[in-house]
Short mmCIF file of C-alpha atoms in Angstrom, two decimals:
data_model
loop_
_atom_site.label_atom_id
_atom_site.label_comp_id
_atom_site.label_asym_id
_atom_site.label_seq_id
_atom_site.Cartn_x
_atom_site.Cartn_y
_atom_site.Cartn_z
CA PHE O 15 116.72 96.68 73.22
CA GLN O 16 117.95 93.65 75.14
CA ARG O 17 121.26 95.26 76.17
CA GLN O 18 119.53 98.41 77.47
CA LEU O 19 116.95 96.30 79.32
CA GLN O 20 119.69 94.31 81.05
CA GLN O 21 121.56 97.37 82.32
CA SER O 22 122.01 97.64 86.12
CA ASP O 23 120.76 94.05 86.58
CA CYS O 24 117.50 94.94 84.78
CA GLN O 25 116.78 97.72 87.30
CA ASN O 26 116.25 100.62 84.89
CA ALA O 27 113.59 102.98 83.52
CA LEU O 28 113.19 101.17 80.19
CA MET O 29 112.59 97.84 81.94
CA LYS O 30 109.94 99.52 84.10
CA LYS O 31 108.15 100.83 80.98
CA VAL O 32 108.19 97.44 79.23
CA PHE O 33 107.00 95.73 82.43
CA ASP O 34 104.21 98.28 82.98
CA THR O 35 103.00 97.70 79.41
CA HIS O 36 102.76 93.96 80.11
CA MET O 37 100.89 94.70 83.35
CA LEU O 38 98.32 96.90 81.56
CA PHE O 39 97.04 93.80 79.75
CA LEU O 40 96.20 92.28 83.14
CA GLN O 41 94.87 95.49 84.70
CA ILE O 42 92.35 96.19 81.89
CA ASN O 43 89.69 93.53 81.28
CA GLN O 44 90.57 91.14 78.44
CA SER O 45 88.88 88.16 76.85
CA ALA O 46 90.01 84.69 78.01
CA ALA O 47 91.55 84.15 74.54
CA ALA O 48 93.62 87.36 74.80
CA LEU O 49 94.72 86.53 78.36
CA LYS O 50 96.13 83.20 77.14
CA HIS O 51 98.57 85.15 74.94
CA VAL O 52 99.34 87.63 77.74
CA PHE O 53 100.36 84.74 80.03
CA ALA O 54 102.54 83.25 77.27
CA ALA O 55 104.23 86.66 76.76
CA LEU O 56 104.83 86.97 80.51
CA ARG O 57 106.39 83.49 80.64
CA LEU O 58 108.85 84.56 77.93
CA PHE O 59 109.50 87.87 79.68
CA VAL O 60 110.26 86.27 83.08
CA GLY O 61 112.36 83.56 81.39
CA LYS O 62 114.45 86.17 79.54
CA PHE O 63 114.89 88.72 82.35
CA PRO O 64 114.77 86.82 85.69
CA SER O 65 117.05 89.31 87.47
CA ALA O 66 114.41 92.04 86.98
CA PHE O 67 112.24 90.07 89.43
CA PHE O 68 114.63 88.17 91.68
CA GLN O 69 117.43 90.70 92.26
CA GLY O 70 117.61 94.28 93.55
CA GLN O 71 114.31 96.02 94.34
CA ALA O 72 111.27 93.77 94.78
CA ASP O 73 108.75 96.19 93.16
CA LEU O 74 108.36 94.34 89.84
CA CYS O 75 108.12 90.98 91.57
CA GLY O 76 105.43 92.31 93.93
CA SER O 77 103.36 93.90 91.13
CA LEU O 78 103.47 90.75 89.01
CA CYS O 79 102.49 88.51 91.96
CA TYR O 80 99.55 90.82 92.71
CA GLU O 81 98.19 90.76 89.14
CA ILE O 82 98.65 87.01 88.65
CA LEU O 83 96.93 86.23 91.96
CA LYS O 84 94.03 88.43 90.87
CA CYS O 85 93.70 86.23 87.75
CA CYS O 86 93.75 83.12 89.99
CA ASN O 87 90.38 84.41 91.25
CA HIS O 88 89.01 84.87 87.70
CA ARG O 89 85.52 83.65 86.69
CA SER O 90 86.91 81.69 83.72
CA ARG O 91 88.30 78.25 84.62
CA SER O 92 90.79 78.35 81.73
CA THR O 93 92.14 81.74 82.92
CA GLN O 94 92.48 80.37 86.47
CA THR O 95 94.47 77.40 85.16
CA GLU O 96 96.69 79.62 82.97
CA ALA O 97 97.33 82.03 85.87
CA SER O 98 98.16 79.14 88.24
CA ALA O 99 100.58 77.70 85.66
CA LEU O 100 102.29 81.08 85.24
CA LEU O 101 102.58 81.46 89.03
CA TYR O 102 104.13 78.00 89.34
CA PHE O 103 106.56 78.82 86.49
CA PHE O 104 107.44 82.10 88.26
CA MET O 105 108.23 80.34 91.56
CA ARG O 106 110.26 77.72 89.74
CA LYS O 107 112.30 80.43 87.98
CA ASN O 108 112.92 82.04 91.39
CA PHE O 109 114.17 78.70 92.73
CA GLU O 110 116.50 78.20 89.74
CA PHE O 111 117.74 81.82 89.96
CA ASN O 112 118.64 81.23 93.63
CA LYS O 113 120.74 78.18 92.64
CA GLN O 114 118.02 75.83 93.92
CA LYS O 115 118.20 77.17 97.48
CA SER O 116 114.82 78.85 98.09
CA ILE O 117 111.89 80.89 96.73
CA VAL O 118 112.05 83.40 99.56
CA ARG O 119 111.37 86.48 97.39
CA SER O 120 108.32 85.14 95.54
CA HIS O 121 107.07 83.61 98.83
CA LEU O 122 107.25 86.96 100.58
CA GLN O 123 105.74 88.97 97.71
CA LEU O 124 102.90 86.47 97.21
CA ILE O 125 101.90 86.56 100.89
CA LYS O 126 102.03 90.37 100.79
CA ALA O 127 99.90 90.38 97.61
CA VAL O 128 97.37 88.01 99.22
CA SER O 129 97.09 90.35 102.22
CA GLN O 130 96.49 93.31 99.87
CA LEU O 131 94.01 91.43 97.68
CA ILE O 132 91.90 90.39 100.67
CA ALA O 133 91.20 94.09 101.20
CA ASP O 134 91.05 95.10 97.49
CA ALA O 135 89.27 92.23 95.76
CA GLY O 136 87.91 89.96 98.49
CA ILE O 137 89.75 86.81 97.33
CA GLY O 138 89.60 83.54 99.23
CA GLY O 139 86.51 81.78 97.84
CA SER O 140 86.28 78.45 96.02
CA ARG O 141 87.78 79.86 92.79
CA PHE O 142 90.96 80.94 94.56
CA GLN O 143 91.18 77.68 96.53
CA HIS O 144 90.88 75.80 93.20
CA SER O 145 93.90 77.75 91.86
CA LEU O 146 95.96 76.88 94.97
CA ALA O 147 95.10 73.21 94.41
CA ILE O 148 96.28 73.46 90.76
CA ILE O 149 99.63 74.93 91.91
CA ASN O 150 100.06 72.07 94.42
CA ASN O 151 99.31 69.54 91.67
CA PHE O 152 102.02 71.10 89.48
CA ALA O 153 104.49 70.77 92.37
CA ASN O 154 103.57 67.10 92.95
CA GLY O 155 103.83 66.19 89.25
CA ASP O 156 107.07 68.02 88.39
CA LYS O 157 109.49 65.12 87.84
CA GLN O 158 112.53 67.39 87.33
CA MET O 159 112.05 68.85 90.82
CA LYS O 160 111.51 65.54 92.59
CA ASN O 161 114.88 65.39 94.34
CA VAL O 162 115.05 69.01 95.56
CA ASN O 163 113.07 70.85 98.23
CA PHE O 164 111.13 72.99 95.72
CA PRO O 165 107.82 71.02 95.90
CA ALA O 166 107.95 71.24 99.72
CA GLU O 167 108.49 75.03 99.50
CA VAL O 168 105.50 75.40 97.15
CA LYS O 169 103.30 73.37 99.51
CA ASP O 170 104.48 75.43 102.48
CA LEU O 171 103.61 78.64 100.59
CA THR O 172 100.09 77.50 99.61
CA LYS O 173 99.52 76.31 103.20
CA ARG O 174 100.57 79.72 104.54
CA ILE O 175 98.32 81.51 102.03
CA ARG O 176 95.41 79.41 103.32
CA THR O 177 96.37 80.30 106.92
CA VAL O 178 96.32 84.03 106.07
CA LEU O 179 92.93 83.64 104.35
CA MET O 180 91.47 81.76 107.32
CA ALA O 181 92.89 84.18 109.87
CA THR O 182 91.61 87.18 107.90
CA ALA O 183 88.13 85.64 107.72
CA GLN O 184 88.22 85.17 111.51
CA MET O 185 89.45 88.75 111.96
CA LYS O 186 86.45 90.05 110.04
CA GLU O 187 84.18 88.15 112.46
CA HIS O 188 85.89 89.71 115.48
CA GLU O 189 86.21 93.29 114.20
CA LYS O 190 84.38 94.62 117.27
CA ASP O 191 86.31 92.45 119.76
CA PRO O 192 89.78 94.09 119.98
CA GLU O 193 91.30 91.46 122.32
CA MET O 194 90.28 88.57 120.05
CA LEU O 195 91.38 90.50 116.96
CA VAL O 196 94.85 91.16 118.39
CA ASP O 197 95.11 87.54 119.53
CA LEU O 198 94.55 86.36 115.96
CA GLN O 199 97.10 88.86 114.64
CA TYR O 200 99.60 87.72 117.27
CA SER O 201 99.29 84.05 116.23
CA LEU O 202 99.69 85.11 112.59
CA ALA O 203 102.83 87.12 113.44
CA ASN O 204 104.23 84.08 115.30
CA SER O 205 103.62 81.83 112.30
CA TYR O 206 106.09 84.10 110.45
CA ALA O 207 108.89 83.84 113.00
CA SER O 208 111.17 82.63 110.16
CA THR O 209 110.19 85.48 107.78
CA PRO O 210 111.08 88.77 109.51
CA GLU O 211 109.52 91.08 106.89
CA LEU O 212 106.09 89.47 107.23
CA ARG O 213 106.36 89.17 111.00
CA ARG O 214 107.06 92.90 111.02
CA THR O 215 104.00 93.59 108.81
CA TRP O 216 101.66 91.82 111.24
CA LEU O 217 103.33 93.35 114.32
CA GLU O 218 102.80 96.82 112.81
CA SER O 219 99.17 95.96 112.17
CA MET O 220 98.81 94.85 115.82
CA ALA O 221 100.43 98.08 117.03
CA LYS O 222 97.89 100.14 115.07
CA ILE O 223 94.94 98.28 116.66
CA HIS O 224 96.44 98.72 120.16
CA ALA O 225 97.04 102.44 119.56
CA ARG O 226 93.50 102.87 118.22
CA ASN O 227 92.12 101.27 121.40
CA GLY O 228 94.32 103.45 123.63
CA ASP O 229 96.48 100.46 124.71
CA LEU O 230 99.73 102.38 124.32
CA SER O 231 102.07 100.13 126.33
CA GLU O 232 100.94 97.13 124.21
CA ALA O 233 101.53 99.15 121.02
CA ALA O 234 104.99 100.07 122.33
CA MET O 235 105.72 96.37 122.95
CA CYS O 236 104.93 95.61 119.28
CA TYR O 237 107.30 98.38 118.13
CA ILE O 238 110.09 97.13 120.44
CA HIS O 239 109.74 93.67 118.91
CA ILE O 240 109.97 95.20 115.42
CA ALA O 241 113.10 97.13 116.44
CA ALA O 242 114.62 93.94 117.90
CA LEU O 243 113.90 92.04 114.68
CA ILE O 244 115.70 94.74 112.68
CA ALA O 245 118.58 94.82 115.18
CA GLU O 246 118.99 91.04 114.88
CA TYR O 247 118.95 91.28 111.07
CA LEU O 248 121.62 94.03 111.15
CA LYS O 249 123.74 91.95 113.55
CA ARG O 250 123.69 89.00 111.13
CA LYS O 251 124.70 91.38 108.33
CA GLY O 252 127.61 92.55 110.51
CA LEU O 253 126.26 96.13 110.73
CA PHE O 254 125.27 96.22 114.43
CA SER O 255 127.07 94.46 117.26
CA MET O 256 124.29 93.77 119.81
CA GLY O 257 121.23 92.34 118.03
CA TRP O 258 118.05 91.74 120.06
CA PRO O 259 119.75 91.80 123.53
CA ALA O 260 120.10 95.59 123.04
CA PHE O 261 116.43 95.81 124.13
CA LEU O 262 116.65 93.58 127.23
CA SER O 263 116.95 96.62 129.51
CA ILE O 264 113.50 97.76 128.30
CA THR O 265 111.72 94.39 128.57
CA PRO O 266 112.66 90.75 129.27
CA ASN O 267 109.80 89.91 126.86
CA ILE O 268 112.18 90.52 123.97
CA LYS O 269 113.62 86.99 124.31
#
């Protein structure tokens, strides 16, 4: 079925079915021995159909990142190591697919998955930190990648994941202090100035807190910043002439 699976740059119904079958093995509890084979199968799958993950819609990439990260928090040390190795392999494939320019898609989907998992599975303890350390060790020891910026990108990603985990832990502490909570979200949004999609995610989250507290002008300010981000993106794509200055008449803050 390889030809059918590769249709429309691997964005097709059959690919989704095959991918979902692979995912079921991670979603239903397996023995550590079975998981070892699941990870090997996934390595082959990603190696054979990289465009399913790194081109077009990001759904498959996001789902895979979510499930692998969940395994990075597994009780079994061997499963943690296998999951970390698969995650490193996945990022490396992304880098190669992008002609050794960046891992922007897997970076974005992994941070999103971490944010989801904090709420769903309560990750962030010593097991998860151990997996992040394993991934960093892979990056440091990969001789083939020594002369490119891939190891630096991996380190930046693991550092940002730790930042999100720390900030989320602080947010939990300040749940009943809306000003402090928004302050933490604001610094997190600023740390993603170079990644508009994630900056937008945190700005939306801030807006919801402001609206919940009745601070409507602050919520509006968050939405204006989101609109300006999108305007700037469209300007760079050549689809909108003004970019962020279009919002200067509403607030000088937009700068």
